[in-house]
Tab-separated table of C-alpha atoms in Angstrom:
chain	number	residue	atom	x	y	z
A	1	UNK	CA	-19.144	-3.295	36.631
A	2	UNK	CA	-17.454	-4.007	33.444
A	3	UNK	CA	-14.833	-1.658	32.698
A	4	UNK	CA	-13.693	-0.867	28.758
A	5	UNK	CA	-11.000	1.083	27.476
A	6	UNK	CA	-11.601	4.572	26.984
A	7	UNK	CA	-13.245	6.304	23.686
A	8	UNK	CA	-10.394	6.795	21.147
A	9	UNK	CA	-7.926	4.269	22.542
A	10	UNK	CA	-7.099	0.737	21.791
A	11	UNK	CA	-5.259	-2.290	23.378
A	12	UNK	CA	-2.338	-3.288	21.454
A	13	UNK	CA	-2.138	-7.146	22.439
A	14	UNK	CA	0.096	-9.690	21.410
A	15	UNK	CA	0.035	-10.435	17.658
A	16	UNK	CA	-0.971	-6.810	16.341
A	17	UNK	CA	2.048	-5.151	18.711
A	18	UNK	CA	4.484	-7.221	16.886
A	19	UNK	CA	4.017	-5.317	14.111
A	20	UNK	CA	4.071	-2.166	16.334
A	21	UNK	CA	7.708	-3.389	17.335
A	22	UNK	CA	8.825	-4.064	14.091
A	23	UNK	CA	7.916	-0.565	12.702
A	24	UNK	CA	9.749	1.090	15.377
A	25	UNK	CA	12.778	-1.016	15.392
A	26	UNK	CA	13.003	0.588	11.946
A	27	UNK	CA	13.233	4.175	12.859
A	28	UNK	CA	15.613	3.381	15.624
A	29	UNK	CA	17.923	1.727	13.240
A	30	UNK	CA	17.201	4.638	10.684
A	31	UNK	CA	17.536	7.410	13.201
A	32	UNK	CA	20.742	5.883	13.683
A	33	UNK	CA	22.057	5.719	10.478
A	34	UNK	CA	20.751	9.250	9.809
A	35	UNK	CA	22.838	9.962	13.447
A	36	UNK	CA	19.993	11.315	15.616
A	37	UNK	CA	19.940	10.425	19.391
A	38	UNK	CA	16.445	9.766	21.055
A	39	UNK	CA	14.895	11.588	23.253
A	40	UNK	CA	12.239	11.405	26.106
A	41	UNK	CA	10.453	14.182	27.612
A	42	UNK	CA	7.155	14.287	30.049
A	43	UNK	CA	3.943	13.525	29.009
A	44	UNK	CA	2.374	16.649	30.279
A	45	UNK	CA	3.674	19.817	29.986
A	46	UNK	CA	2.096	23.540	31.129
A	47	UNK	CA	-0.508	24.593	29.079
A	48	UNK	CA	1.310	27.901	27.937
A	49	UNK	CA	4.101	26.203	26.371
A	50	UNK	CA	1.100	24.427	23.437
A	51	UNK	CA	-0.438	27.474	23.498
A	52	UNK	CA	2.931	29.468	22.746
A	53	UNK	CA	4.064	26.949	20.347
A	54	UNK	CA	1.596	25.555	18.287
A	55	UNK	CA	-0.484	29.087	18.346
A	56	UNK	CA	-3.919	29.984	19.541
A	57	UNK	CA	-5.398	30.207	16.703
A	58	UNK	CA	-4.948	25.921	16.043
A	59	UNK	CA	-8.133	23.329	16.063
A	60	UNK	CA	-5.331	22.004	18.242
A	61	UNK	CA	-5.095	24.197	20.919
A	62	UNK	CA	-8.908	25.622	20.658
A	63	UNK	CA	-10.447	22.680	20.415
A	64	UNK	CA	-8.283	19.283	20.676
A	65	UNK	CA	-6.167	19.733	24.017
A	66	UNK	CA	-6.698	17.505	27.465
A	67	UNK	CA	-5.834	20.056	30.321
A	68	UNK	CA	-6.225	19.740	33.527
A	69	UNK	CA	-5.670	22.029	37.010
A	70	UNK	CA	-3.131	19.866	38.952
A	71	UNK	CA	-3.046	20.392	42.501
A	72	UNK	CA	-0.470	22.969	42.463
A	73	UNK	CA	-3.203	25.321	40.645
A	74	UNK	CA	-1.010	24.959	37.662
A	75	UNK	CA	-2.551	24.605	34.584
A	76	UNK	CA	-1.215	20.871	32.980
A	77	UNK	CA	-1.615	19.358	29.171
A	78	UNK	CA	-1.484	16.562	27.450
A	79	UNK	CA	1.198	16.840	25.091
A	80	UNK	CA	-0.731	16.880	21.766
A	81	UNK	CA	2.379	16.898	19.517
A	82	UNK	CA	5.847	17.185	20.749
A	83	UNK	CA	7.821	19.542	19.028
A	84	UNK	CA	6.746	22.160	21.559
A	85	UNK	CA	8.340	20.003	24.530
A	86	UNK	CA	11.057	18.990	22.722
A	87	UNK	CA	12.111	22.414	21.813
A	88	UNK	CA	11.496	23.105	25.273
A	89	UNK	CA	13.820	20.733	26.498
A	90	UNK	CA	16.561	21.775	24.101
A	91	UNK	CA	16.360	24.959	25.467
A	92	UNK	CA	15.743	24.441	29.524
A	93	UNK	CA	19.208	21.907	28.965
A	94	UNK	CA	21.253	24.619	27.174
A	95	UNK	CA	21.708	22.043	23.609
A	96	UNK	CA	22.083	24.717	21.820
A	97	UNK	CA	25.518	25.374	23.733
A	98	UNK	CA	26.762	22.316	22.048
A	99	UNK	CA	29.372	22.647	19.126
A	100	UNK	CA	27.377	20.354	16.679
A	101	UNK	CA	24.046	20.488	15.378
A	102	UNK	CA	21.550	18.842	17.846
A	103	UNK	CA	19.590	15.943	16.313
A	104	UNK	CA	16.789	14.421	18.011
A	105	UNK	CA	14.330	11.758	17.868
A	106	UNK	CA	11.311	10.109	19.840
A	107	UNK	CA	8.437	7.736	19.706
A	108	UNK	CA	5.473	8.134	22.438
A	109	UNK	CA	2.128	8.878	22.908
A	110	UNK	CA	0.095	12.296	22.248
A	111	UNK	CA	-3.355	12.731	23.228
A	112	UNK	CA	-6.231	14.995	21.217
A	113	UNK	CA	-9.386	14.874	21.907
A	114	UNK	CA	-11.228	14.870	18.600
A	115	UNK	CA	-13.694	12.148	16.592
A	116	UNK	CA	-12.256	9.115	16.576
A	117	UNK	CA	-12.047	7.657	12.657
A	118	UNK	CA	-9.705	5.361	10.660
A	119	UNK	CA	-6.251	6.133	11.680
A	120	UNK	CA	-7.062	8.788	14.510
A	121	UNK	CA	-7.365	8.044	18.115
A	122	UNK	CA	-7.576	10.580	20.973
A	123	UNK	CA	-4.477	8.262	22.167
A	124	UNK	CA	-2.087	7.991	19.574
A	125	UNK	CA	1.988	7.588	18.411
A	126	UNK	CA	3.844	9.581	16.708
A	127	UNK	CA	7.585	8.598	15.229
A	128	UNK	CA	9.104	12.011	15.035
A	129	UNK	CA	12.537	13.777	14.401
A	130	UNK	CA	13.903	17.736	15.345
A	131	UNK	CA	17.260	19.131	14.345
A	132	UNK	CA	18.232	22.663	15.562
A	133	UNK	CA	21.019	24.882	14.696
A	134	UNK	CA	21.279	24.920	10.663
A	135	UNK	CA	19.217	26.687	8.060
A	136	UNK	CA	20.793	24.746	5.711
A	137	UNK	CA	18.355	23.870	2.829
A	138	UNK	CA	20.257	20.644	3.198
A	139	UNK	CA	18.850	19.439	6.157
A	140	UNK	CA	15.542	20.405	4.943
A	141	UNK	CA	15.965	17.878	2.238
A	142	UNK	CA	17.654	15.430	5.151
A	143	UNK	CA	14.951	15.687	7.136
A	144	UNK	CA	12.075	14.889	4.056
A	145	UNK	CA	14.480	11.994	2.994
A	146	UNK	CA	14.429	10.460	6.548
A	147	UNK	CA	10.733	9.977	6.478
A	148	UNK	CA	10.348	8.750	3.044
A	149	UNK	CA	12.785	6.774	3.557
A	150	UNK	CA	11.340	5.347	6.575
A	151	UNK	CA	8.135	4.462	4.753
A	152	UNK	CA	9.447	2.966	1.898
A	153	UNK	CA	11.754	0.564	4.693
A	154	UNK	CA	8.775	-0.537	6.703
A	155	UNK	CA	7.419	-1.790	3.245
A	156	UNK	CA	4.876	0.836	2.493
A	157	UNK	CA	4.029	1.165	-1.437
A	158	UNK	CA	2.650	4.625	-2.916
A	159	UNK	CA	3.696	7.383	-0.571
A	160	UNK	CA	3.972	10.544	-1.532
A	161	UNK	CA	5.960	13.613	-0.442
A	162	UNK	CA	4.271	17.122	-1.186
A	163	UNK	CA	6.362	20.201	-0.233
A	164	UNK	CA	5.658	23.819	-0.125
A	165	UNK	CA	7.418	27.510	1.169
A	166	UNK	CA	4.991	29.300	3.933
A	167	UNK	CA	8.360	31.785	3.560
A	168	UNK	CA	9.577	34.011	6.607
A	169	UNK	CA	7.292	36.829	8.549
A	170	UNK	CA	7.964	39.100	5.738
A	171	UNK	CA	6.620	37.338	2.820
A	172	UNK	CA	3.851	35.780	5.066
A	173	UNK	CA	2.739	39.381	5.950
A	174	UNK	CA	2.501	40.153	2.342
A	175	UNK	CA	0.699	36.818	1.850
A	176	UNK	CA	-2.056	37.538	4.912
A	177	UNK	CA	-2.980	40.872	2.748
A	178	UNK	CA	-3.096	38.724	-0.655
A	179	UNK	CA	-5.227	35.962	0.886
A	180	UNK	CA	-7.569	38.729	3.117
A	181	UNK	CA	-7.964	40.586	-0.446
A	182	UNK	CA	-9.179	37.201	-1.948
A	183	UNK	CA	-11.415	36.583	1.056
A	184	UNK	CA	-13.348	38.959	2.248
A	185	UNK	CA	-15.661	39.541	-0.562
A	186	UNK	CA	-16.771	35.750	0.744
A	187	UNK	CA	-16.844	36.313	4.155
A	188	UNK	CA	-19.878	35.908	4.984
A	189	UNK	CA	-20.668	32.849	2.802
A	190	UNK	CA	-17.915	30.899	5.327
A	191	UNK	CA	-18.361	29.029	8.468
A	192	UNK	CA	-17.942	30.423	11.562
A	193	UNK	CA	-14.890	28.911	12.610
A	194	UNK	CA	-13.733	30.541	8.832
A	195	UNK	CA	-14.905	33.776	9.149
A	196	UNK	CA	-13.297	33.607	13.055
A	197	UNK	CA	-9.924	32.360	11.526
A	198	UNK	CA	-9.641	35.507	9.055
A	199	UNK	CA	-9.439	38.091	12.094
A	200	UNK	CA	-7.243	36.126	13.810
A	201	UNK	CA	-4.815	34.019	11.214
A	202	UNK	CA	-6.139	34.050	7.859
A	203	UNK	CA	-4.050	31.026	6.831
A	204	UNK	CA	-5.490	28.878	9.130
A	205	UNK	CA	-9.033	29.485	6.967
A	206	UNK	CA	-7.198	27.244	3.999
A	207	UNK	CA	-7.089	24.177	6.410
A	208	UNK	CA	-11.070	24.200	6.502
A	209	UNK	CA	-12.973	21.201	5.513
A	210	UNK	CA	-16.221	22.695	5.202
A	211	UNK	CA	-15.278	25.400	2.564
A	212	UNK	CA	-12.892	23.893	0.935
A	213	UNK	CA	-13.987	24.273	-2.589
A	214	UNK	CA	-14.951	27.761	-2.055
A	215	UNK	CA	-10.224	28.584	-2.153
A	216	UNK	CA	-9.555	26.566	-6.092
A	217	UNK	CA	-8.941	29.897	-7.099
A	218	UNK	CA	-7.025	31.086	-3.571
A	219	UNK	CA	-3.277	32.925	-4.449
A	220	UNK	CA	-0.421	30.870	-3.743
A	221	UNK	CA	1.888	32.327	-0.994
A	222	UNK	CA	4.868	30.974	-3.183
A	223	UNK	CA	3.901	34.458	-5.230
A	224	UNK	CA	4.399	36.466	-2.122
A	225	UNK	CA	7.925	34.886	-1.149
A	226	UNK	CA	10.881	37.071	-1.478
A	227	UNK	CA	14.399	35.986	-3.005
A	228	UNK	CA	15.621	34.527	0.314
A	229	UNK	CA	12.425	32.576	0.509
A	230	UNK	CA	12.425	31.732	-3.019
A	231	UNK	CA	16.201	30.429	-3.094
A	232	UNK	CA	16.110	28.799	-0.553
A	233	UNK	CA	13.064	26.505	-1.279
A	234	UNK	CA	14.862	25.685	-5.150
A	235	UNK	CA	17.882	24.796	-3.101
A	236	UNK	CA	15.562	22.294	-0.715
A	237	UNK	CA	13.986	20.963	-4.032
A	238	UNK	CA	17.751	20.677	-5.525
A	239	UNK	CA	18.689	18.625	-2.949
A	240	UNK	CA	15.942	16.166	-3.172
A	241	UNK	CA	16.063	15.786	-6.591
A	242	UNK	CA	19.908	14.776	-5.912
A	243	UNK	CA	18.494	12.197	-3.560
A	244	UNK	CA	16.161	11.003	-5.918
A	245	UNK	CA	13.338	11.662	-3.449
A	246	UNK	CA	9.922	12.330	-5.458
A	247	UNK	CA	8.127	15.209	-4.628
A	248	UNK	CA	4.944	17.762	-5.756
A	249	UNK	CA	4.852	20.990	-4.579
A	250	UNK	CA	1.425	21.631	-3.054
A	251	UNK	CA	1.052	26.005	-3.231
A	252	UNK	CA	-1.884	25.091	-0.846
A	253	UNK	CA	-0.504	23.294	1.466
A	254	UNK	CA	0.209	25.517	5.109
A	255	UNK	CA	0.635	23.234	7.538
A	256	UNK	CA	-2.006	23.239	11.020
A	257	UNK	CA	0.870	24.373	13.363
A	258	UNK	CA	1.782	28.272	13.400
A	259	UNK	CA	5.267	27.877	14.159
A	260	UNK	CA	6.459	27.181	10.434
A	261	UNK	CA	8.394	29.355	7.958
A	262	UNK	CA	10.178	28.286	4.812
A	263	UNK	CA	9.845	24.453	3.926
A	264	UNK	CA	6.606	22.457	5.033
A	265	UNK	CA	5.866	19.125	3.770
A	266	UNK	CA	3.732	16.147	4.198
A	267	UNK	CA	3.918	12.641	3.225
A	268	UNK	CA	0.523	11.102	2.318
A	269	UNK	CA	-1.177	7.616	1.535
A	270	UNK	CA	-4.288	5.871	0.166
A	271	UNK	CA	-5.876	3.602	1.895
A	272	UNK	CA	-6.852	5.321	5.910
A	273	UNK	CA	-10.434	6.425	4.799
A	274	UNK	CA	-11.034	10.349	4.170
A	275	UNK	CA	-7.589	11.160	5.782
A	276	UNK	CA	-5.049	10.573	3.771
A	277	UNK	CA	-1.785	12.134	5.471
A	278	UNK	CA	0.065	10.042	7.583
A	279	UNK	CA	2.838	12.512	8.694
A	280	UNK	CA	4.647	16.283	8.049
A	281	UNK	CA	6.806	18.750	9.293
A	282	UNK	CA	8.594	21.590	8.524
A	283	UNK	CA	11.104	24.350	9.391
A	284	UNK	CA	10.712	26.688	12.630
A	285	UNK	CA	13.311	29.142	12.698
A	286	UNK	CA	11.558	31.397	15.091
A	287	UNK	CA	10.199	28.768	17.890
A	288	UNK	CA	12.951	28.404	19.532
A	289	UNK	CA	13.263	32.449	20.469
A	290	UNK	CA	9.333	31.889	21.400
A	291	UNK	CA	9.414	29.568	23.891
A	292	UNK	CA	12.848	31.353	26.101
A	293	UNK	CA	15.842	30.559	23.785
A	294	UNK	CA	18.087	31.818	21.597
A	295	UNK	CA	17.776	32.479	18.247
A	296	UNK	CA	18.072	29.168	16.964
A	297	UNK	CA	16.621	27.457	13.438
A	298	UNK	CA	15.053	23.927	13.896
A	299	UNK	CA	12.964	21.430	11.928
A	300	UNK	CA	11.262	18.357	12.196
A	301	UNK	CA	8.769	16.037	11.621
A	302	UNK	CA	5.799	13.707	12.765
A	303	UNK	CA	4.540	10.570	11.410
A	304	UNK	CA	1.362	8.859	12.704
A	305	UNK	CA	2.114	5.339	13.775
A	306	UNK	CA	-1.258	4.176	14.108
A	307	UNK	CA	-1.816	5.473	10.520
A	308	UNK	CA	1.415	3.392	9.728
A	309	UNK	CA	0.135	0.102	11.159
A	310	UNK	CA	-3.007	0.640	9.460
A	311	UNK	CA	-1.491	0.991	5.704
A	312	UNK	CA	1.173	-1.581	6.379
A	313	UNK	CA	-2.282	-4.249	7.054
A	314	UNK	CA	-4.361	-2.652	4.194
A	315	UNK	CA	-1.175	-3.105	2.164
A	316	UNK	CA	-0.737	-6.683	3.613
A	317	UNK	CA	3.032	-5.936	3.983
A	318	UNK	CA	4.157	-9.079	5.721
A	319	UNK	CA	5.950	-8.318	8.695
A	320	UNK	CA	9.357	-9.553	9.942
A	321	UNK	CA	8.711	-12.457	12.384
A	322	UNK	CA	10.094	-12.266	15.947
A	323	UNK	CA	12.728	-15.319	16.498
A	324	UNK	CA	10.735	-18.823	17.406
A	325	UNK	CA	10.592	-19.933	21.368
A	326	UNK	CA	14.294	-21.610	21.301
A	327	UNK	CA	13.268	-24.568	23.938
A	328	UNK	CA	9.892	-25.662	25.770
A	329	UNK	CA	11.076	-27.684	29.074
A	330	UNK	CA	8.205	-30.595	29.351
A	331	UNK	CA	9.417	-32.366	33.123
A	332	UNK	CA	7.634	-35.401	34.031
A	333	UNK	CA	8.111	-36.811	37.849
A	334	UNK	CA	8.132	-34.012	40.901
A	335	UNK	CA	12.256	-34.012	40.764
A	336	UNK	CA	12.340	-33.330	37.537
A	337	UNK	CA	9.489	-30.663	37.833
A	338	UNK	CA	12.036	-29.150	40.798
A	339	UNK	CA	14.733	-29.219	38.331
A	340	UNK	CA	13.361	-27.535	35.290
A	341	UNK	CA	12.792	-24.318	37.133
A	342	UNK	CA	16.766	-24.363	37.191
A	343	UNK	CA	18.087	-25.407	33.644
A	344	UNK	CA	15.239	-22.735	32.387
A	345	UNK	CA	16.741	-20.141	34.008
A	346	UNK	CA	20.266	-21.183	33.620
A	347	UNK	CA	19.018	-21.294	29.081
A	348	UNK	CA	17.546	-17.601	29.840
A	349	UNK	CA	20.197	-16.341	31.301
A	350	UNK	CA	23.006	-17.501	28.437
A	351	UNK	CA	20.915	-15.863	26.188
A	352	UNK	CA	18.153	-18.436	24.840
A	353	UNK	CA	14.455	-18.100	25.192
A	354	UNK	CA	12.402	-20.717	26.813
A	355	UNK	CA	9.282	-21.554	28.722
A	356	UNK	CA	7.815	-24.087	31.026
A	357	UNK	CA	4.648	-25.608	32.384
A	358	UNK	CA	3.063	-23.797	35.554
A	359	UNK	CA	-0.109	-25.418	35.414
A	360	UNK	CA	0.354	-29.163	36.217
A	361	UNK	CA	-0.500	-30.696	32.848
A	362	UNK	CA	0.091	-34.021	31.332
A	363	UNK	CA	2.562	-34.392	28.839
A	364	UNK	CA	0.592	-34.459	25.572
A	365	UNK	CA	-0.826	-30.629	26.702
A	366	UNK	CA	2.459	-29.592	27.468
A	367	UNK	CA	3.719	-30.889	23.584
A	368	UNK	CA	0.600	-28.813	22.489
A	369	UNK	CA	1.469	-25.576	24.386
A	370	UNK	CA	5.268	-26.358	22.681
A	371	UNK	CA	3.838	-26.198	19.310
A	372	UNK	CA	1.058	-23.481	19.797
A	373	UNK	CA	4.576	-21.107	20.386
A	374	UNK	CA	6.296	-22.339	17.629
A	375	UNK	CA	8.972	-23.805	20.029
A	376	UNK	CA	12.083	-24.870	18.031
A	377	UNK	CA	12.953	-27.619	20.807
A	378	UNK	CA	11.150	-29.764	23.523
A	379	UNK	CA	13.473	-30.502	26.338
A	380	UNK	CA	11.924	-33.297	28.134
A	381	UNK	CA	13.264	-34.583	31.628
A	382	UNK	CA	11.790	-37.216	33.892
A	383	UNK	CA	13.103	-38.867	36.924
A	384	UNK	CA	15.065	-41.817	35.106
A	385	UNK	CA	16.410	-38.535	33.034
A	386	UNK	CA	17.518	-36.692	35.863
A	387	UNK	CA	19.373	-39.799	37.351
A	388	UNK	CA	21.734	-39.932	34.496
A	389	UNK	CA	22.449	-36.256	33.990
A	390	UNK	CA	20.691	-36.323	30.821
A	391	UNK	CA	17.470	-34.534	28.697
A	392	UNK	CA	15.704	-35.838	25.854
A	393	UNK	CA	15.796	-33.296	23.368
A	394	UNK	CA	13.248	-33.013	20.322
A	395	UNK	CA	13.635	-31.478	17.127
A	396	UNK	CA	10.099	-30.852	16.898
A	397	UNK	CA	10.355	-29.686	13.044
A	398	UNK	CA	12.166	-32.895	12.018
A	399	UNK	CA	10.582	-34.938	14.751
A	400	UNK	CA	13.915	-35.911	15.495
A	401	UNK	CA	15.003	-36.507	19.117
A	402	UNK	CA	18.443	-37.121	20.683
A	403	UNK	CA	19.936	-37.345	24.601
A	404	UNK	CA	22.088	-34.438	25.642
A	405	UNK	CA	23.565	-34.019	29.227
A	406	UNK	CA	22.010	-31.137	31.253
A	407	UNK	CA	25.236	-29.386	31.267
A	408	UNK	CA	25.914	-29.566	27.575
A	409	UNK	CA	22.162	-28.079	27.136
A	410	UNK	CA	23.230	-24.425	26.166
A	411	UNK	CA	25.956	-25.782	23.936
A	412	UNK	CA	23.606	-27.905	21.836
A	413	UNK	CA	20.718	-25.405	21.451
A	414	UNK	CA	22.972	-22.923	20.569
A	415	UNK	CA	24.553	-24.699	18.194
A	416	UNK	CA	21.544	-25.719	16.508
A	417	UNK	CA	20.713	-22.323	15.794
């Protein structure tokens, strides 16, 4: 039978995961000028913790999860974001006993299962960043800087950064009544999952699609904020505009997770069909305590690298280039075949790149394979060759070609560099 990936995953094959590369070697170097330290945690984690930390109530959790029963009768998921497990992690490893604020950052693979479309895959990426310890409106703004910043470094044109308050429980209590007041004269005009959202988390019923007109006139929860809610999202906004990040507040705007108070933001793009946020985040000062810790702020991020790659090739953002093959060893006689193998390996391991023949060809397909890789170099080496110690080597940009003794091989690539 002929076996094919799975529904809502892809194969990232040479000359698309270039790109991949490229885009991530930018938030490591980011991440470390921004002085956050990666981490990894599992794949899978128990099905309580998502349920815990991104909330019930979530299209995530009610309708998007992979779980599974693993053999220890333990209920196992998929992570399908991984703030949850990260904030898991900084509390099952005591961080939080640290002196400094803990910043953290990762890149890896979350799986939901949902309809796969332009930017969304039921396998997909996320470049992400969590810093705990601070309610500091400063890291807020940090934290919305990194990602812009990000965006705008991988080459990305027209992004832009919407913010809003969703305040603490207090002013979100007050906000549940306000919105419920607006809501229920309408109730039964909603969809199901709407009119199912309003008993449970009434917020949750502005993230609908299917009503979404039916809210224009919804109250904004920055009405219900109190002044510690209030001052601290014009400090956040302060700080941004000292940054010279650009940014519209979005009143709407609530996030899909249930673990946010005070700042949530999102950074959004043209060009990825009907969808047109690629990332968000916000502040959690309470998720910590939820999932076993100590009282302990945090925020953070996510960014959808698939939705990344995608803009970056709508945007036809050209793409650093990895470093050309250094040398392509072309050996012609069965000694010199026999001696190739060890000059290769003696050019890999002083720190050049280079590649040889395995599959008995003449010479002229070997020159072809040379070029196909964009090989700076042939290094060619026959019998007479080997006999005096020498290879022929061939610019094969200039089509120049000169003799170099084997030993002096490393020397004169390197050189030529």
């Amino acid at each position: 039978m002929a076996f094919q990936k799975p529904t809502g995953t892809q194969d990232l094959l040479p000359g698309t995961v270039e790109i991949w590369q490229s885009v991530e070697e930018t938030a490591r170097d980011l991440c470390r000028r921004f002085n956050y330290k990666e981490i990894r945690t599992p794949i899978f984690e128990q099905t309580e913790l998502f349920q815990r930390g991104v909330g019930d109530t979530t299209d995530i959790v009610e309708k998007e999860m992979y779980t599974f029963v693993d053999k220890g009768k333990r209920s196992m998921t998929l992570r399908p974001e991984n703030t949850a497990g990260v904030v898991r992690a900084y509390v099952e490893n005591k961080l939080y006993g640290e002196p400094d604020l803990t910043k953290l950052y990762y890149i890896a693979p979350m799986f939901r299962y949902e309809r796969p479309q332009a930017g969304r895959y039921r396998q997909f990426h996320q470049f992400g960043v969590e810093a705990f310890g601070a309610v500091d409106p400063s890291l807020d703004a940090e934290i919305i800087a990194l990602g812009y910043q990000f965006m705008k470094e991988v080459g990305l044109s027209g992004v832009k950064v919407e913010i809003n308050s969703v305040g603490n429980a207090a002013s979100r209590a007050a906000y549940r009544q306000s919105l419920l007041d607006f809501l229920s004269p309408m109730k039964e005009t909603l969809c199901k999952d709407c009119q199912s959202r309003m008993e449970r988390n009434p917020l949750r019923v502005l993230d609908c699609k299917v009503d979404q007109e039916k809210f224009t006139a919804a109250p904004s929860i920055l009405e219900s904020l109190d002044e510690e809610c209030a001052t601290h999202f014009t400090k956040v906004k302060g700080h941004l505009d000292a940054m010279g990040v650009e940014y519209e507040v979005n009143h709407r705007m609530v996030r899909g997770l249930d673990y946010y108070t005070h700042t949530a933001f999102e950074y959004k793009a043209q060009g990825i069909g009907a969808i047109d946020t690629v990332g968000g985040g916000g502040r959690y000062n309470g998720l910590v305590s939820d999932i076993g810790g100590p009282e302990q702020p945090g925020i953070g991020f996510g960014i959808g690298m698939e939705r990344i790659v995608l803009l970056l090739e709508k945007q036809e953002v050209a793409i650093k280039q990895a470093p050309p093959l250094d040398v392509y060893l072309v050996a012609l006689g069965e000694k010199a075949e026999q001696e190739t193998t060890k000059i290769l390996h003696h050019l890999r391991v002083n720190g050049l790149s280079g590649e040889k023949d395995y599959q008995g060809r003449k010479m002229k397909a070997m020159m072809k394979s040379a070029d196909r890789m964009k090989a700076r170099y042939a290094a060619i080496l026959g019998d007479d060759e080997l006999e005096r110690g020498e290879i022929a080597l061939k610019d094969l940009q200039a089509g120049e070609q000169q003799f170099v003794k084997i030993e002096q091989l490393v020397e004169a690539l390197k050189s030529s560099k």
